[in-house]
Amino acid sequence: MNHDADVVVAGGGPVGLMLACELALADITVVVLERLTEVDTTVKAGAINSPSAEALYRRGMLPALMEVQRPAMERFSAFLRQRQAAGASEIKAAPRFAGHFAGIMLRGDLLDESDPDFGTSGPAADLGILPQEALERLLAARAAELGVSLRRGVTVTGLDADDEGVDVHTSGGTLRTGWLVGCDGGRSTVRRLAGFPFPGTDPGITGHQAFVEMTGSEALGVGWNWTKTGTYAHGPTPGRILTVEFDGPPKDREAPVTTEELQTALRRVSGVPDVTITKVHTATRFTDHARQVPDYRSGRVLLAGDAAHVHSPFGGQGLNLGLGDAMNLGWKLAATVRGWAPEGLLDTYTAERYPLGAWVLDWTRAQVALMRPESHAQALREVIAELTGTPDATTFFVKKISGVWQRYDLPGDHPLTGRSAPDLELSDGTRLADHLHHGRALLLDLADDPELRKRADGYDGRVEVHTAACPDRPGLAALLVRPDGATAWAADTGEAPDGLDAALHRWFGAPEGTAV
């Protein structure tokens, strides 16, 4: 049966666009349907973690992203200068910021940077501040370069799935596709139409985040602040405010956020009666409902990002979790479309991503519990704050927040197996990430072993082979890196390449010229 596209992606935010780019790298025809006619400028995520930075770096996007980060850093500096000029007494030289947990600041000077989980990201380690709107624009431009069809102003209205594909009914007509992926957010239409269950916990808070202009803000505390009526944050850029109230979810999530609503919440939570919002640039309302689909796939329909899991924004994990979904799913779905995927490959998408999603839901639930304006939570918050004043606890929290701890449970005993591949500096002047721009797997031969390279015969177009030494890691002989950057197999010097053939078959199917 003829298809209008190999894959239709519902949702043209960063997750949907990242997935579309991954598919297009494998010459999969992709149509992205986005209900909005323009890029969403609503204030959302403002930073990314290590796995996200590494993923974007491995696709050659680091220079453009660093250009976006520069003005964001300048806005942070401007906020501090603005507060100092206004005579704010709390502005002083502070220890290097390393993140926060439930608003409890983590000090970079207490971080044990000798921990082996740090220092493997290469130049990607310099990327962190990245507004979601800017990332969406960059990914849209990249998708266009790769030939992705992005159709704005189109809504999904229905779907009919069968064993051969999916008919996607939209406001602009019906598309026939082999696969449909819902990347259409927490209120996903695709999830609802396909009948995915969505268990979890109900919301108990009302939160607001906005960029505004205001007077009387000198009396607001900088950073995170707890009061008897809730929690609020001010900064780290001019006009950025966040409020959290714990008296239940909003009565109407769909209603526009008004200036009066924001001002009332800010005054009530901060206890500063004279702060006045004079202009709202962008604002959003959020809750802490936490839900996750048990299986990210139902036949020919899959989910990624907020369509598969929702939670509060505390800790900034949502965008990162979605980008990780896109990286994990992209090459596996492309292999399935191309016909060389080994049996069960697509099922590993849920198996690998569900545990990380479940962790994020609990990570955000714990933060909400600590932020509550009641005596038990306050007492626990003081305990956690005291713990974070130690190097061990700071290192623990930073590793969790940054994502450097993440790994997949893959076969093999080598310490690198399942982890994000280290960005090795190679003797030919390249780095490991330079060999992942094309979106294919990489067999990196660090010991100039022709027998090792011969094992990749028959995997042309699926696995690239590169030979170079790595003076900084003389004990490492070889790595097999999946397209998403996860280490599928590794061996040290002097070890036989046991397990390499099995890893190649497990992830990349049978080599050409052999019976399936």
XYZ file of C-alpha atoms in Angstrom:
516
model
C 0.000 0.000 0.000
C 1.316 3.429 -0.909
C 2.192 5.758 1.956
C 2.308 9.546 1.938
C 5.257 9.291 4.351
C 7.226 6.569 6.071
C 6.586 8.272 9.411
C 4.213 11.014 10.521
C 5.211 12.891 13.663
C 2.442 14.740 15.475
C 3.970 17.717 17.257
C 6.592 20.134 15.982
C 8.227 21.074 19.261
C 11.859 20.172 20.065
C 11.081 16.483 20.667
C 9.136 15.999 17.446
C 11.704 17.930 15.413
C 14.619 16.048 16.978
C 12.956 12.754 16.129
C 12.229 13.918 12.593
C 15.879 14.894 12.107
C 17.055 11.499 13.353
C 14.742 9.731 10.919
C 15.718 11.976 8.029
C 19.408 11.193 8.608
C 18.491 7.605 7.696
C 16.661 8.749 4.536
C 13.234 8.130 6.044
C 10.482 10.348 4.630
C 8.937 12.297 7.486
C 5.977 14.644 7.785
C 5.669 16.691 10.977
C 2.219 18.038 11.838
C 2.129 21.046 14.176
C -1.105 22.735 15.272
C 0.600 26.093 15.937
C 1.317 28.342 12.982
C 4.484 29.796 14.552
C 7.182 28.699 16.997
C 5.781 28.645 20.534
C 7.281 31.591 22.451
C 5.705 30.670 25.794
C 8.326 30.508 28.546
C 9.363 26.897 29.064
C 12.663 25.122 29.670
C 15.787 27.262 29.836
C 18.551 24.693 30.130
C 19.575 21.210 29.031
C 21.497 18.443 30.793
C 24.552 16.440 29.774
C 22.805 13.721 27.701
C 20.946 16.374 25.699
C 24.073 18.464 25.154
C 25.972 15.374 24.032
C 23.206 14.353 21.626
C 23.133 17.759 19.941
C 26.941 17.933 19.871
C 27.153 14.508 18.245
C 24.974 15.788 15.422
C 27.248 18.746 14.751
C 25.033 21.416 16.289
C 27.348 22.652 19.051
C 28.642 25.860 17.355
C 25.134 27.150 16.666
C 23.980 26.265 20.172
C 26.923 28.028 21.801
C 25.925 31.171 19.913
C 22.470 30.893 21.478
C 23.907 30.320 24.943
C 26.057 33.463 24.873
C 23.219 36.037 25.058
C 21.435 33.883 27.651
C 24.500 34.102 29.875
C 24.654 37.839 29.264
C 21.042 38.178 30.458
C 21.991 36.428 33.692
C 24.830 38.885 34.244
C 22.477 41.770 33.459
C 20.083 40.571 36.147
C 22.816 40.652 38.779
C 23.917 44.133 37.689
C 20.307 45.312 37.777
C 19.863 44.057 41.322
C 23.135 45.594 42.471
C 22.195 48.959 40.964
C 18.884 48.822 42.813
C 20.738 48.313 46.094
C 19.610 44.736 46.734
C 21.450 43.664 49.857
C 21.475 39.936 49.089
C 23.684 40.282 45.981
C 27.232 39.328 46.876
C 29.987 37.089 45.622
C 28.564 33.572 45.785
C 30.037 30.097 45.301
C 29.770 28.686 41.782
C 26.202 27.561 41.105
C 25.837 23.834 40.376
C 22.066 23.459 40.212
C 19.304 23.062 42.749
C 17.006 20.461 44.260
C 13.587 21.780 45.316
C 15.140 25.238 45.347
C 18.022 24.183 47.614
C 21.113 25.598 45.947
C 24.071 23.320 45.201
C 27.547 24.827 45.493
C 29.977 24.107 42.708
C 32.956 24.517 45.020
C 31.780 21.409 46.907
C 31.474 19.268 43.781
C 33.916 16.370 43.450
C 34.849 16.829 39.817
C 37.263 13.907 40.003
C 34.260 11.569 40.007
C 34.638 9.314 36.931
C 31.120 10.152 35.733
C 32.271 13.703 35.015
C 34.685 14.800 32.322
C 33.549 12.500 29.518
C 31.384 14.905 27.507
C 34.153 16.838 25.759
C 33.163 20.268 24.416
C 29.490 19.484 25.114
C 30.228 20.104 28.795
C 30.326 23.832 28.012
C 26.701 23.830 26.856
C 23.894 24.148 29.408
C 21.871 27.348 29.109
C 19.535 26.891 26.146
C 16.046 28.422 25.943
C 13.534 25.974 24.513
C 12.254 28.446 21.921
C 15.758 28.907 20.503
C 16.321 25.149 20.366
C 13.030 24.685 18.522
C 14.035 27.251 15.904
C 17.414 25.622 15.351
C 15.905 22.155 15.054
C 13.261 23.422 12.618
C 16.007 24.840 10.405
C 17.959 21.581 10.602
C 14.843 19.551 9.780
C 14.246 21.697 6.702
C 17.849 21.135 5.565
C 17.330 17.382 5.924
C 14.168 17.419 3.812
C 11.572 17.039 6.565
C 8.117 18.360 5.679
C 6.914 20.546 8.571
C 3.233 21.422 8.169
C 2.107 24.142 10.549
C -1.477 24.966 11.428
C -2.530 21.311 11.065
C -4.304 19.432 13.852
C -4.781 15.680 14.189
C -8.492 14.857 14.407
C -8.529 11.061 14.215
C -6.581 7.936 13.326
C -7.196 4.427 12.059
C -4.364 1.962 12.585
C -3.953 -1.482 11.063
C -1.142 -3.984 10.615
C 0.227 -2.153 7.580
C 0.139 1.437 8.761
C -1.955 4.323 10.028
C -4.470 6.648 8.421
C -3.960 9.996 10.149
C -6.988 12.257 9.808
C -6.179 15.956 10.105
C -7.703 19.366 9.605
C -5.952 19.360 6.235
C -7.002 15.918 5.043
C -5.917 12.313 5.594
C -2.361 11.002 5.435
C -1.428 7.358 5.039
C 1.785 6.486 6.872
C 3.671 3.433 7.977
C 4.119 4.758 11.517
C 2.681 7.547 13.651
C 4.599 9.052 16.575
C 2.822 11.316 19.027
C 5.141 14.078 20.230
C 2.200 16.366 20.864
C 2.653 17.199 24.523
C 1.093 16.406 27.845
C -2.466 16.688 26.491
C -1.577 14.470 23.539
C -4.325 13.934 21.005
C -2.485 10.908 19.610
C -2.300 9.290 23.044
C -6.023 9.786 23.565
C -7.060 8.608 20.081
C -4.846 5.527 20.234
C -6.211 4.565 23.660
C -2.974 4.536 25.645
C -3.589 4.210 29.413
C -2.063 7.087 31.387
C -1.844 6.180 35.088
C -0.236 8.369 37.715
C -0.914 10.912 40.459
C -3.300 13.865 40.407
C -2.158 17.493 40.722
C -2.073 19.347 44.031
C -0.383 22.646 43.198
C -0.832 25.695 40.994
C 2.352 27.115 39.527
C 3.065 30.114 37.332
C 6.193 30.989 35.383
C 6.561 34.233 33.473
C 8.817 36.924 32.097
C 7.442 40.299 33.110
C 8.228 43.933 33.711
C 7.471 45.086 37.249
C 8.004 47.760 39.865
C 8.704 47.191 43.543
C 10.725 44.058 42.806
C 13.652 45.256 44.964
C 11.944 43.657 47.966
C 11.792 40.233 46.266
C 14.429 37.726 47.255
C 16.765 36.489 44.539
C 16.651 32.811 43.644
C 14.295 30.398 45.404
C 12.370 31.536 48.456
C 9.985 29.726 50.828
C 7.177 31.483 52.669
C 4.171 30.517 54.764
C 1.982 30.634 51.650
C 4.169 28.866 49.102
C 7.398 29.119 47.133
C 8.623 31.669 44.633
C 11.690 32.257 42.494
C 13.080 35.521 41.125
C 15.758 35.489 38.417
C 18.251 34.371 37.200
C 17.428 36.695 34.289
C 15.641 40.057 34.349
C 11.879 39.769 34.829
C 11.751 36.017 35.348
C 9.370 34.979 38.145
C 7.942 31.658 39.302
C 5.327 31.050 41.966
C 4.019 27.823 43.515
C 0.897 27.563 45.655
C -0.118 24.347 47.372
C -3.889 24.774 47.663
C -4.865 22.609 44.702
C -4.702 22.748 40.902
C -6.015 25.705 38.874
C -9.727 25.789 38.197
C -9.196 26.243 34.468
C -5.894 25.101 32.927
C -7.006 26.304 29.496
C -7.774 29.928 30.428
C -5.215 32.579 29.376
C -2.846 33.655 32.135
C -3.690 37.261 33.029
C -1.567 40.032 34.515
C -3.880 40.187 37.517
C -3.550 36.442 38.117
C 0.246 36.624 38.060
C 0.408 39.690 40.272
C -2.002 38.234 42.822
C -0.020 34.988 43.022
C 3.314 36.810 43.323
C 2.068 39.135 46.069
C 0.382 36.321 47.973
C 3.354 33.963 47.898
C 6.152 36.526 48.349
C 4.418 38.674 50.934
C 5.580 41.787 49.068
C 2.398 43.887 48.719
C 3.873 46.635 46.544
C 5.328 44.539 43.729
C 3.378 45.476 40.607
C 3.500 43.754 37.222
C 3.287 46.363 34.473
C 3.755 44.126 31.439
C 3.724 40.397 30.715
C 5.995 39.166 27.929
C 5.198 35.474 28.293
C 3.509 33.378 30.966
C 2.424 29.817 31.610
C 0.524 27.894 34.257
C 1.546 24.426 35.482
C 0.696 21.710 38.010
C 2.426 18.676 39.461
C 0.324 15.863 38.006
C 2.665 12.971 37.209
C 1.625 10.298 34.708
C 3.311 7.827 32.390
C 2.076 5.388 29.777
C 3.079 1.781 30.650
C 4.168 1.033 27.075
C 5.395 3.689 24.633
C 4.173 1.661 21.672
C 0.798 0.371 20.577
C 1.169 -1.378 17.219
C 2.099 1.227 14.628
C 1.626 4.168 17.006
C 4.348 5.343 19.381
C 4.701 8.181 21.894
C 7.658 10.336 22.911
C 8.241 13.278 25.222
C 5.391 14.709 27.266
C 2.915 12.616 25.289
C 4.401 9.592 27.092
C 5.076 11.152 30.498
C 4.132 14.345 32.337
C 5.371 15.819 35.606
C 6.087 19.172 37.235
C 8.901 21.259 35.732
C 11.029 21.263 38.901
C 14.587 20.287 38.108
C 14.194 20.997 34.393
C 13.995 17.339 33.348
C 11.079 17.406 30.909
C 12.768 18.670 27.747
C 15.808 16.495 28.416
C 13.705 13.392 28.912
C 11.902 14.032 25.631
C 15.093 14.624 23.651
C 16.433 11.356 25.056
C 13.279 9.592 23.860
C 13.780 11.008 20.364
C 17.417 9.924 20.197
C 16.614 6.427 21.422
C 13.628 5.930 19.140
C 14.911 7.580 15.969
C 17.466 5.050 14.776
C 15.403 2.072 15.948
C 12.322 3.193 14.048
C 14.454 4.001 10.995
C 15.941 0.491 11.094
C 12.434 -0.953 11.292
C 11.263 1.066 8.305
C 14.375 0.116 6.356
C 13.788 -3.568 7.097
C 17.102 -4.473 8.728
C 16.052 -4.137 12.378
C 16.661 -7.312 14.377
C 13.652 -8.860 16.070
C 12.517 -6.935 19.111
C 14.614 -3.822 18.423
C 11.642 -1.449 18.562
C 10.514 -2.974 21.849
C 13.777 -1.899 23.461
C 12.560 1.695 23.147
C 10.084 1.278 26.007
C 12.393 -1.065 27.908
C 15.190 1.507 27.957
C 13.257 4.767 28.278
C 10.460 3.815 30.688
C 12.760 3.454 33.749
C 14.254 6.903 33.164
C 10.790 8.400 32.813
C 9.638 6.762 36.023
C 12.698 8.124 37.826
C 11.960 11.675 36.645
C 8.371 11.447 37.877
C 9.561 10.451 41.350
C 12.364 13.034 41.282
C 9.833 15.803 40.712
C 7.371 14.381 43.263
C 10.100 14.468 45.913
C 10.804 18.127 45.178
C 7.149 19.081 45.500
C 7.005 17.307 48.859
C 10.038 19.269 50.113
C 8.644 22.609 48.952
C 5.350 22.421 50.832
C 4.789 25.279 53.331
C 4.203 23.071 56.360
C 6.342 22.140 59.343
C 7.212 18.560 58.383
C 8.401 19.556 54.913
C 10.335 22.488 56.354
C 12.112 20.220 58.814
C 13.022 17.766 56.055
C 14.166 20.637 53.821
C 16.581 21.778 56.524
C 18.015 18.264 56.745
C 18.507 18.086 52.977
C 20.042 21.580 52.957
C 22.537 20.488 55.604
C 23.390 17.375 53.603
C 23.989 19.389 50.444
C 26.642 21.302 52.357
C 28.883 18.239 51.998
C 30.920 17.201 48.922
C 29.392 13.712 48.771
C 25.795 14.947 48.768
C 26.496 17.799 46.366
C 28.156 15.369 43.961
C 25.230 12.949 44.267
C 22.619 15.612 43.483
C 24.609 17.187 40.652
C 25.124 13.800 39.021
C 21.391 13.156 39.168
C 20.422 16.605 37.859
C 23.025 16.634 35.090
C 22.120 13.150 33.892
C 25.704 11.855 33.849
C 24.579 8.870 35.931
C 22.182 7.602 33.271
C 22.844 4.279 31.602
C 20.930 1.503 29.876
C 20.980 -2.071 31.145
C 22.770 -3.665 28.190
C 24.554 -7.034 27.958
C 28.256 -6.951 28.807
C 30.562 -6.529 31.777
C 32.709 -3.612 30.631
C 32.197 -0.462 32.755
C 31.378 1.604 29.655
C 28.650 -0.714 28.375
C 25.271 0.977 28.503
C 26.770 4.373 29.290
C 27.064 7.400 27.055
C 30.262 6.955 25.053
C 33.134 9.174 26.257
C 34.146 11.865 23.777
C 37.618 10.492 23.190
C 40.341 12.650 21.650
C 41.855 10.586 18.834
C 45.337 10.582 17.386
C 44.144 11.757 13.967
C 42.905 15.049 15.425
C 39.254 14.066 15.548
C 37.001 13.299 18.504
C 34.571 10.436 18.880
C 31.583 12.765 18.377
C 32.901 13.815 14.962
C 32.133 10.313 13.719
C 28.484 10.341 14.815
C 27.248 13.308 12.778
C 25.703 10.983 10.183
C 23.495 9.158 12.681
C 24.972 5.699 12.114
C 26.676 3.414 14.600
C 30.435 3.526 15.099
C 32.931 0.732 15.637
C 36.012 2.517 16.947
C 39.207 0.461 16.634
C 41.807 1.943 18.997
C 44.351 -0.870 18.630
C 44.607 -1.082 14.809
C 43.215 -4.615 14.804
C 42.243 -5.828 11.316
C 40.495 -8.892 12.720
C 38.279 -6.644 14.817
C 37.384 -4.492 11.815
C 36.606 -7.570 9.735
C 33.768 -8.430 12.116
C 31.904 -5.355 10.833
C 31.902 -6.654 7.244
C 28.379 -6.678 5.876
C 27.206 -3.741 7.983
C 27.819 -1.015 5.418
C 25.358 1.814 5.884
C 24.628 0.700 9.431
C 28.006 0.709 11.192
C 30.924 2.992 10.352
C 34.403 1.741 11.205
C 37.185 4.109 12.238
C 40.730 3.342 13.310
C 42.794 5.707 15.450
C 44.689 5.607 18.718
C 43.610 7.338 21.914
C 46.712 8.362 23.908
C 44.603 9.426 26.895
C 42.988 5.969 27.197
C 45.795 3.504 26.390
C 43.996 0.656 28.121
C 40.904 0.892 25.908
C 41.033 -1.225 22.735
C 37.664 -0.777 21.023
C 34.142 0.617 21.321
C 30.884 -0.120 19.541
C 28.708 2.979 19.840
C 25.034 2.972 18.890
C 23.646 5.882 16.825
C 22.168 7.403 20.005
C 25.621 7.519 21.610
C 25.166 4.598 24.006
C 28.092 2.203 24.286
C 26.852 -1.187 23.066
C 30.146 -3.030 23.573
C 33.676 -2.246 24.706
C 36.963 -4.085 25.210
C 40.248 -3.271 26.911
C 43.723 -3.909 25.571
C 44.643 -7.574 25.572
C 41.058 -8.789 25.698
C 39.572 -10.940 22.970
C 36.645 -9.232 21.198
C 34.169 -11.588 22.840
C 30.641 -10.312 22.604
C 31.199 -8.025 19.612
C 29.459 -10.321 17.128
C 26.509 -10.702 19.495
C 26.297 -6.938 19.996
C 26.362 -6.300 16.255
C 23.579 -8.821 15.691
C 21.544 -7.602 18.663
C 21.472 -3.977 17.582
C 22.104 -3.981 13.836
C 20.734 -7.287 12.609
C 22.337 -9.829 10.333
C 25.137 -8.652 8.026
C 24.417 -8.488 4.331
C 24.922 -11.757 2.505
C 23.905 -13.981 5.415
C 20.707 -15.868 6.015
C 18.287 -14.241 8.415
